[in-house]
């Protein structure tokens, strides 16, 4: 029972490390100037290490000291977690364009007629070869960490489950494995909650004092302390790894327990691959593979699961980013919604699906009907989500132009300002139009709150005219004005998720009952392999690429595209 407790804790903390990255992905994009395609690749990169090794690990399963192997894997995972936060410590403080001279730079982004701008303007200041190299280093470290995370995670699940199944009594084994399964399902939710808590702190909380931070967490330039969560999660993994080095290679069995007995196969489908006649595995491989892939039911169900899983993988990675952009939410709130509403919803769906299955003792045909029904209802509920949203706010020079001759050049009203091209410090004019920087709105005066050094407003702005007078502007984005749609969107997406996940268990039953009993474990192994390679790996990358196609204004770093400043929200939503 202590082993089960330790294993539950370890699985939870391992999921924290891998799930936390997904919750902070939009923050990491902004901090290091990544496109969504790159960040999608990063998010799915841990599957690479995992897939390469899983076959060997299952093969050696019975011949090694399993608890010790799990402990070593956990130490790798914890190392990966600490590595993920390393970029924060090897790069300098986060720099952004500002209107108030600071300890980093004395250039400001106000309209200053008659002040010649040197070409080394705001964002270009950091464009030395050193800065470019630094960016490559950051990506390299993160990709290595993700690969390590995948490799370290390999022994944890299969060995833990087979160890428990070998030494637990037949009566208790399903209970223990049920506990572990519920932990794996709760894990991602906890990870998003952790992300929500950490992203409330400013990224350089350890490098600058409180009054040095001029951003609020509603500012589009705000970057939360993404690295803190990795430290927390990695420490948890390290702590839960310790007991594994003290478990014996074999335990006295709880009572008489027959090996490889699956009354609970429908709770925890993939455990069966542990009880294998594995030495025969390599010679049988081609025959059994062909036999299973020629089986129409098996093939179709696995293809359906691949499609669904690819969607889940893409959504898990970018749903928070979508909520942030579409409804102008903070990263912290978006994570809170996903961790507290959407993921628990999916859990409820899985449990309900299993319960219905058990209650009505369904035949195979009824199982497939239930899957189809769940998916169809999910489609109906998800369809309105295409329309729940607003277009991108009016941004002068990006999505909106006052005059028709706008296309030629920047607004005449700020011509004499010599604005730095790349400045990004969005402000919201009193006319309801957003400007990329105070300079592009022609603002000459900034008023500062003496108490905490934050900007109150900008005045004397030549581009913002109200009744012939120069208008004023508030710092921060105008927002999409979509906040009233958040609630319906969240409710509908949660219900759609519940309905889709009711088909989880019946689809597994379709596979397990339609193939020959002696192929069962092999078929489940192949199925997980296909899901990894065809869904979990490419899913986030494809979603990220689709999101990138909807960008209207890219941040430029050293003449290469970095993160996206503005998306076309309608396109983003539809794609």
XYZ file of C-alpha atoms in Angstrom:
575
model
C 0.000 0.000 0.000
C 2.929 2.318 0.659
C 4.204 1.516 -2.838
C 0.819 2.454 -4.308
C 0.899 5.727 -2.358
C 4.439 6.529 -3.550
C 3.561 5.644 -7.109
C 0.479 7.846 -7.083
C 2.577 10.742 -5.810
C 5.283 10.135 -8.410
C 2.822 9.924 -11.296
C 1.149 13.118 -10.148
C 4.400 15.046 -9.922
C 5.627 13.644 -13.247
C 2.419 14.862 -14.878
C 2.946 18.231 -13.226
C 6.247 18.640 -15.034
C 4.884 17.674 -18.457
C 1.494 19.400 -18.020
C 2.960 22.618 -16.631
C 4.742 23.338 -19.908
C 1.404 23.360 -21.721
C -0.014 25.842 -19.234
C 2.873 28.288 -19.604
C 3.399 27.897 -23.349
C 1.993 31.285 -24.376
C 4.203 32.931 -21.751
C 7.351 31.163 -22.961
C 6.477 32.155 -26.542
C 6.308 35.791 -25.514
C 9.421 35.689 -23.362
C 11.691 34.065 -25.939
C 9.942 35.115 -29.152
C 8.800 31.704 -30.405
C 6.227 31.041 -33.079
C 3.392 28.683 -32.163
C 4.795 26.089 -34.528
C 8.052 26.004 -32.577
C 6.311 25.940 -29.222
C 4.020 23.151 -30.461
C 7.055 21.117 -31.464
C 8.575 21.796 -28.049
C 5.397 20.667 -26.295
C 5.274 17.364 -28.147
C 8.996 16.670 -28.091
C 8.875 14.595 -24.910
C 6.909 11.958 -26.840
C 9.985 11.370 -29.010
C 12.218 10.073 -26.234
C 9.295 8.167 -24.809
C 8.350 6.327 -27.992
C 11.889 5.297 -28.874
C 12.368 3.504 -25.583
C 8.985 2.097 -24.592
C 9.394 -1.150 -26.550
C 12.737 -2.022 -24.940
C 11.517 -1.197 -21.469
C 8.498 -3.490 -21.779
C 10.840 -6.148 -23.148
C 13.163 -6.065 -20.126
C 10.301 -5.627 -17.707
C 10.639 -8.901 -15.842
C 14.421 -9.058 -15.653
C 15.396 -5.894 -13.790
C 15.089 -4.370 -10.325
C 11.892 -2.496 -11.133
C 11.648 -0.056 -8.189
C 15.249 1.027 -8.739
C 14.584 1.576 -12.436
C 11.537 3.693 -11.587
C 13.662 5.727 -9.167
C 16.279 6.387 -11.862
C 13.586 7.413 -14.335
C 12.123 9.777 -11.745
C 15.526 11.366 -11.184
C 15.814 11.962 -14.946
C 12.349 13.557 -14.958
C 13.296 15.802 -12.062
C 16.531 16.776 -13.829
C 14.479 17.625 -16.924
C 12.206 19.845 -14.827
C 15.155 21.793 -13.432
C 16.647 22.061 -16.941
C 13.376 23.543 -18.249
C 13.733 26.471 -15.863
C 17.442 26.987 -16.621
C 16.893 29.464 -19.527
C 15.518 31.960 -17.034
C 18.787 31.937 -15.116
C 21.176 32.066 -18.099
C 19.439 34.923 -19.911
C 19.284 38.520 -18.764
C 16.166 40.221 -17.439
C 13.096 40.458 -19.672
C 13.199 43.685 -21.650
C 10.254 45.437 -23.212
C 9.658 48.857 -24.743
C 8.634 51.468 -22.225
C 7.757 55.143 -22.019
C 9.625 55.774 -18.830
C 13.390 55.737 -18.756
C 14.545 52.879 -16.538
C 17.670 51.244 -15.293
C 17.859 49.216 -18.516
C 17.633 51.989 -21.061
C 17.048 55.693 -21.239
C 15.313 55.592 -24.611
C 11.570 55.991 -24.400
C 8.843 55.375 -26.933
C 7.122 58.760 -26.705
C 6.750 61.094 -29.640
C 9.787 63.356 -29.510
C 9.893 65.606 -32.590
C 13.346 66.903 -33.410
C 15.125 64.126 -31.555
C 16.948 62.119 -34.201
C 16.521 58.406 -33.521
C 19.655 56.403 -33.869
C 19.073 53.314 -35.963
C 19.814 51.117 -32.973
C 16.292 51.714 -31.737
C 14.498 50.043 -28.872
C 14.142 46.409 -29.801
C 17.307 46.322 -31.869
C 19.481 47.166 -28.919
C 19.725 43.485 -28.086
C 20.658 42.413 -31.586
C 24.263 41.451 -31.132
C 25.531 38.049 -32.265
C 25.575 37.207 -28.566
C 21.822 37.789 -28.277
C 21.110 35.629 -31.303
C 23.277 32.844 -29.895
C 21.550 33.143 -26.523
C 18.229 32.433 -28.190
C 19.542 29.250 -29.794
C 20.914 28.140 -26.445
C 17.534 28.629 -24.788
C 15.779 26.496 -27.391
C 18.469 23.827 -27.261
C 18.240 23.539 -23.462
C 14.457 23.291 -23.591
C 14.427 20.626 -26.304
C 17.020 18.559 -24.442
C 14.970 18.884 -21.256
C 11.830 17.714 -23.072
C 13.656 14.706 -24.546
C 14.966 13.786 -21.079
C 11.479 14.150 -19.663
C 10.183 11.635 -22.200
C 13.011 9.179 -21.540
C 12.698 9.437 -17.761
C 8.966 8.852 -17.916
C 9.310 5.540 -19.753
C 9.835 3.100 -16.841
C 7.478 4.834 -14.427
C 4.102 3.689 -15.667
C 4.669 0.152 -17.033
C 7.015 -0.962 -14.252
C 4.921 0.514 -11.488
C 1.771 -1.114 -12.774
C 3.342 -4.527 -13.348
C 5.005 -4.400 -9.901
C 1.687 -3.655 -8.240
C -0.115 -6.292 -10.272
C 2.510 -8.920 -9.428
C 2.403 -8.453 -5.675
C -1.115 -7.230 -4.930
C -3.883 -9.708 -4.276
C -6.341 -10.308 -7.070
C -9.029 -8.636 -5.040
C -7.109 -5.416 -4.424
C -5.252 -5.035 -7.699
C -8.162 -3.359 -9.569
C -8.611 -0.925 -6.701
C -4.940 0.066 -6.640
C -4.806 0.486 -10.401
C -8.042 2.465 -10.326
C -6.429 4.843 -7.814
C -3.404 5.286 -10.084
C -5.632 5.848 -13.094
C -7.587 8.593 -11.343
C -4.301 10.275 -10.405
C -3.147 10.283 -14.034
C -6.408 11.924 -15.013
C -6.286 14.562 -12.258
C -2.628 15.390 -12.935
C -3.042 17.744 -15.913
C -5.774 19.676 -14.087
C -3.452 20.233 -11.146
C -0.692 21.303 -13.563
C -2.907 24.010 -15.071
C -3.872 25.225 -11.595
C -0.165 25.440 -10.729
C 0.379 27.438 -13.915
C -2.465 29.745 -12.953
C -0.862 30.385 -9.553
C 2.687 30.964 -10.847
C 1.872 33.215 -13.795
C 0.506 35.835 -11.396
C 4.075 36.662 -10.389
C 6.269 38.771 -12.637
C 8.936 36.797 -14.513
C 11.934 38.605 -13.008
C 10.653 38.504 -9.447
C 14.115 37.285 -8.415
C 16.086 39.885 -10.386
C 14.413 43.226 -9.766
C 12.709 44.825 -6.811
C 8.966 45.439 -6.650
C 9.009 49.062 -7.780
C 11.013 48.141 -10.873
C 8.018 46.349 -12.370
C 5.889 48.763 -14.365
C 3.581 46.169 -15.902
C 0.329 44.816 -14.535
C -0.649 41.273 -15.420
C -3.312 42.589 -17.787
C -0.690 44.254 -19.972
C -0.046 42.400 -23.255
C 3.707 42.649 -22.562
C 3.325 40.957 -19.159
C 5.339 37.775 -18.727
C 4.602 35.606 -15.692
C 7.094 33.585 -13.653
C 6.882 30.518 -15.894
C 10.102 29.036 -14.461
C 8.831 28.890 -10.872
C 6.386 26.087 -11.586
C 9.114 23.918 -13.101
C 11.177 24.308 -9.922
C 8.185 23.354 -7.766
C 7.241 20.335 -9.906
C 10.829 19.106 -10.305
C 11.414 19.288 -6.540
C 8.241 17.254 -5.970
C 9.460 14.591 -8.400
C 12.861 14.476 -6.689
C 11.235 13.984 -3.279
C 8.915 11.233 -4.486
C 11.821 9.428 -6.197
C 13.651 8.761 -2.907
C 11.572 5.845 -1.519
C 11.989 3.808 -4.718
C 15.615 3.076 -3.932
C 14.544 1.277 -0.763
C 11.827 -1.014 -2.122
C 12.839 -4.676 -2.537
C 13.139 -6.327 -5.925
C 10.317 -8.686 -5.010
C 7.651 -8.338 -2.340
C 5.777 -11.088 -0.534
C 2.429 -11.365 -2.306
C -0.621 -10.005 -0.484
C -2.477 -13.323 -0.850
C -2.548 -15.888 -3.582
C -2.556 -13.808 -6.721
C -2.489 -15.182 -10.206
C -0.306 -13.145 -12.546
C -1.869 -11.428 -15.490
C -5.491 -11.506 -14.581
C -7.500 -8.659 -16.080
C -10.905 -8.142 -14.532
C -10.113 -4.446 -14.566
C -8.935 -4.208 -18.106
C -11.651 -1.709 -18.903
C -10.452 0.706 -16.233
C -6.853 0.746 -17.241
C -6.527 -0.461 -20.783
C -2.816 -0.229 -21.329
C -1.656 -2.250 -18.362
C -2.242 -5.450 -20.249
C 0.847 -4.825 -22.361
C 2.876 -5.505 -19.226
C 1.939 -9.158 -18.960
C 3.540 -10.321 -22.126
C 5.184 -13.324 -23.565
C 7.824 -10.832 -24.541
C 10.749 -13.020 -25.550
C 8.589 -14.194 -28.472
C 7.850 -10.606 -29.243
C 10.444 -9.812 -31.905
C 10.002 -12.933 -34.008
C 6.192 -12.774 -33.868
C 6.113 -9.073 -34.535
C 5.399 -8.927 -38.298
C 2.813 -11.715 -38.236
C 0.767 -10.349 -35.359
C 1.046 -6.806 -36.675
C -0.372 -7.818 -40.048
C -3.098 -9.895 -38.451
C -4.236 -6.955 -36.323
C -3.959 -4.284 -38.977
C -6.022 -6.384 -41.370
C -8.753 -6.455 -38.750
C -11.245 -3.794 -39.914
C -12.757 -3.024 -36.493
C -9.369 -2.655 -34.839
C -8.033 -0.467 -37.622
C -11.078 1.824 -37.750
C -11.301 2.293 -33.996
C -7.586 3.082 -33.738
C -7.915 5.598 -36.586
C -10.851 7.235 -34.813
C -8.847 7.420 -31.602
C -5.890 8.908 -33.495
C -8.099 11.705 -34.823
C -9.595 12.423 -31.440
C -6.242 12.315 -29.659
C -4.618 14.645 -32.165
C -7.363 17.149 -31.431
C -6.938 16.747 -27.685
C -3.156 17.159 -27.983
C -3.521 20.374 -29.979
C -6.205 21.792 -27.694
C -4.361 20.938 -24.500
C -1.381 22.890 -25.803
C -3.090 25.953 -27.255
C -6.515 26.262 -25.636
C -5.196 28.660 -22.984
C -3.575 30.837 -25.622
C -6.844 30.847 -27.557
C -8.813 32.023 -24.509
C -6.216 34.749 -23.824
C -6.385 36.166 -27.351
C -10.065 35.677 -28.052
C -11.449 37.068 -24.795
C -8.520 39.234 -23.583
C -8.033 37.113 -20.463
C -4.827 36.975 -18.453
C -2.753 33.803 -18.848
C -3.439 33.048 -15.206
C -7.219 33.139 -15.603
C -7.158 31.114 -18.835
C -5.214 28.343 -17.065
C -7.578 28.459 -14.129
C -10.563 27.895 -16.429
C -8.937 24.939 -18.176
C -7.659 23.328 -14.974
C -10.875 23.804 -12.995
C -13.546 23.358 -15.691
C -12.441 21.679 -18.913
C -10.163 18.944 -17.586
C -12.502 17.885 -14.734
C -15.273 17.834 -17.355
C -13.329 15.338 -19.433
C -12.744 13.219 -16.305
C -16.465 13.161 -15.588
C -17.103 12.075 -19.171
C -14.684 9.158 -18.946
C -16.213 7.949 -15.670
C -19.790 8.319 -16.950
C -18.920 6.409 -20.135
C -17.437 3.566 -18.099
C -20.417 3.509 -15.738
C -22.979 3.320 -18.566
C -20.966 0.509 -20.109
C -20.914 -1.465 -16.891
C -24.549 -0.798 -16.013
C -26.035 -1.923 -19.334
C -23.505 -4.670 -20.214
C -23.300 -3.456 -23.795
C -22.660 -5.551 -26.872
C -20.009 -4.501 -29.385
C -22.612 -2.955 -31.662
C -24.019 -0.921 -28.785
C -20.502 0.180 -27.845
C -19.896 1.581 -31.297
C -23.338 3.200 -31.346
C -22.508 4.883 -28.045
C -19.231 6.218 -29.459
C -20.976 7.592 -32.537
C -23.713 9.204 -30.466
C -21.256 10.839 -28.076
C -19.220 12.256 -30.966
C -22.301 13.481 -32.831
C -23.652 15.338 -29.786
C -20.189 16.763 -29.183
C -20.183 18.101 -32.763
C -23.574 19.737 -32.274
C -22.429 21.512 -29.109
C -19.045 22.485 -30.534
C -20.474 23.990 -33.717
C -21.636 27.263 -32.092
C -18.079 27.755 -30.777
C -17.149 28.800 -34.328
C -19.235 31.930 -33.827
C -18.613 32.717 -30.145
C -16.006 35.415 -30.356
C -15.243 38.882 -31.627
C -13.003 40.247 -34.343
C -9.612 41.658 -33.404
C -9.845 45.097 -31.815
C -9.143 48.102 -34.050
C -5.382 48.619 -34.068
C -4.172 51.654 -36.001
C -1.973 50.567 -38.862
C -2.614 46.871 -38.305
C -6.309 46.076 -38.569
C -7.689 49.554 -39.032
C -6.974 52.675 -41.008
C -8.762 55.989 -40.774
C -7.940 57.201 -44.246
C -7.819 55.411 -47.548
C -4.311 56.609 -48.393
C -3.159 54.897 -45.212
C -1.526 52.072 -47.084
C 1.328 54.278 -48.316
C 2.851 55.285 -45.060
C 2.355 55.704 -41.357
C -0.310 58.185 -40.288
C 0.613 61.740 -41.170
C -0.128 62.723 -37.577
C 2.986 61.000 -36.265
C 5.356 61.668 -39.150
C 7.429 64.172 -37.234
C 7.827 61.742 -34.324
C 10.511 59.538 -35.941
C 8.936 56.481 -34.345
C 11.041 53.382 -33.881
C 9.476 50.803 -36.159
C 9.494 47.901 -33.763
C 8.336 49.575 -30.561
C 5.579 47.595 -28.854
C 3.808 49.195 -25.930
C 0.110 49.083 -26.778
C -2.117 51.901 -25.601
C -5.850 52.374 -25.879
C -6.927 55.747 -27.200
C -9.941 57.595 -25.848
C -11.474 57.054 -29.309
C -11.504 53.276 -28.722
C -8.685 52.569 -31.167
C -5.529 50.786 -30.088
C -2.079 52.040 -31.033
C 1.042 49.886 -31.083
C 3.041 52.417 -29.086
C 2.574 55.907 -27.600
C 4.800 57.214 -30.366
C 2.603 55.866 -33.161
C -0.327 57.691 -31.553
C 1.739 60.861 -31.458
C 1.610 61.127 -27.666
C 4.132 63.563 -26.191
C 3.404 63.490 -22.486
C 3.291 60.594 -20.061
C 1.761 60.950 -16.596
C 3.159 58.707 -13.928
C 1.660 57.576 -10.660
C 4.338 58.732 -8.231
C 3.466 56.002 -5.730
C 4.465 52.911 -7.669
C 6.078 54.340 -10.798
C 3.330 52.988 -13.066
C 1.914 54.864 -16.045
C -1.449 56.552 -15.463
C -2.102 57.835 -18.959
C -0.673 59.511 -22.047
C -1.837 62.950 -23.148
C -1.344 65.419 -25.967
C -1.646 62.678 -28.589
C -1.860 64.105 -32.090
C -3.402 60.997 -33.714
C -6.251 60.672 -31.256
C -8.530 63.589 -31.976
C -11.738 64.233 -30.094
C -13.740 67.308 -31.088
C -10.648 68.879 -32.606
C -8.624 68.513 -29.404
C -5.681 66.167 -28.970
C -6.930 63.114 -27.104
C -5.444 60.964 -24.387
C -4.752 57.244 -24.043
C -4.544 54.601 -21.343
C -1.717 52.091 -21.167
C -2.538 48.521 -22.190
C -4.614 46.987 -24.953
C -8.231 47.978 -25.641
C -9.219 44.311 -25.490
C -11.547 42.489 -27.846
C -14.673 43.486 -25.956
C -15.650 39.849 -25.810
C -15.736 39.268 -22.086
C -19.510 38.625 -22.084
C -18.954 35.570 -24.298
C -16.454 33.833 -22.014
C -19.113 32.105 -19.936
C -21.138 30.612 -22.833
C -17.907 29.539 -24.515
C -16.585 27.782 -21.419
C -19.917 26.074 -20.689
C -20.333 24.813 -24.259
C -16.723 23.661 -24.616
C -16.923 21.859 -21.274
C -20.150 20.044 -22.242
C -18.717 19.133 -25.635
C -15.658 17.726 -23.860
C -17.794 15.662 -21.481
C -19.744 14.180 -24.391
C -16.646 13.402 -26.450
C -14.890 11.665 -23.563
C -17.839 9.346 -22.848
C -16.617 7.396 -25.889
C -13.223 6.756 -24.268
C -14.010 3.473 -22.512
C -16.410 1.981 -25.103
C -13.825 2.514 -27.843
C -11.272 0.556 -25.796
C -13.784 -2.218 -25.269
C -14.317 -2.398 -29.025
C -10.619 -3.050 -29.478
C -10.216 -5.494 -26.592
C -13.237 -7.602 -27.506
C -12.809 -7.722 -31.245
C -9.313 -9.217 -31.401
C -8.019 -12.658 -30.499
C -7.357 -12.997 -26.763
C -3.703 -13.940 -27.178
C -3.076 -10.765 -29.186
C -4.683 -8.520 -26.617
C -1.614 -7.093 -24.954
C 0.166 -6.745 -28.248
C -2.751 -4.946 -29.870
C -2.958 -2.447 -27.023
C 0.781 -1.843 -27.284
C 0.528 -1.191 -31.024
C -2.453 1.055 -30.463
C -0.545 3.245 -28.008
C 2.396 3.327 -30.361
C 0.181 4.556 -33.211
C -1.487 7.138 -30.972
C 1.921 8.505 -29.978
C 3.359 8.668 -33.469
C 0.257 9.810 -35.358
C -1.478 11.985 -32.749
C 0.499 13.154 -29.736
C 3.604 14.073 -31.704
C 2.214 15.881 -34.748
C -0.941 17.274 -33.073
C 0.537 20.315 -31.304
C 2.820 21.095 -34.260
C -0.073 21.111 -36.727
C -2.201 23.240 -34.415
C 0.687 25.641 -33.880
C 1.240 25.981 -37.631
C -2.460 26.651 -38.189
C -2.378 29.343 -35.503
C 0.712 30.942 -37.083
C -1.116 31.373 -40.390
C -3.574 33.743 -38.703
C -0.966 36.198 -37.397
C -1.271 39.792 -38.663
C 1.728 41.419 -37.007
C 4.912 39.593 -36.088
C 7.432 40.801 -33.571
C 10.796 41.063 -35.324
C 13.933 39.999 -33.490
C 17.157 40.491 -35.392
C 15.237 40.383 -38.689
C 13.638 37.040 -37.959
C 10.030 36.430 -37.028
C 9.653 35.995 -33.291
C 6.364 35.839 -31.389
C 3.071 37.064 -32.822
C 1.774 40.439 -31.617
C -1.710 40.401 -33.150
C -3.821 37.606 -34.578
C -6.824 37.895 -36.820
C -9.196 36.618 -34.146
C -11.915 35.450 -36.533
C -9.452 33.368 -38.558
C -7.779 32.093 -35.377
C -11.134 30.897 -34.074
C -12.195 29.216 -37.300
C -8.937 27.493 -38.046
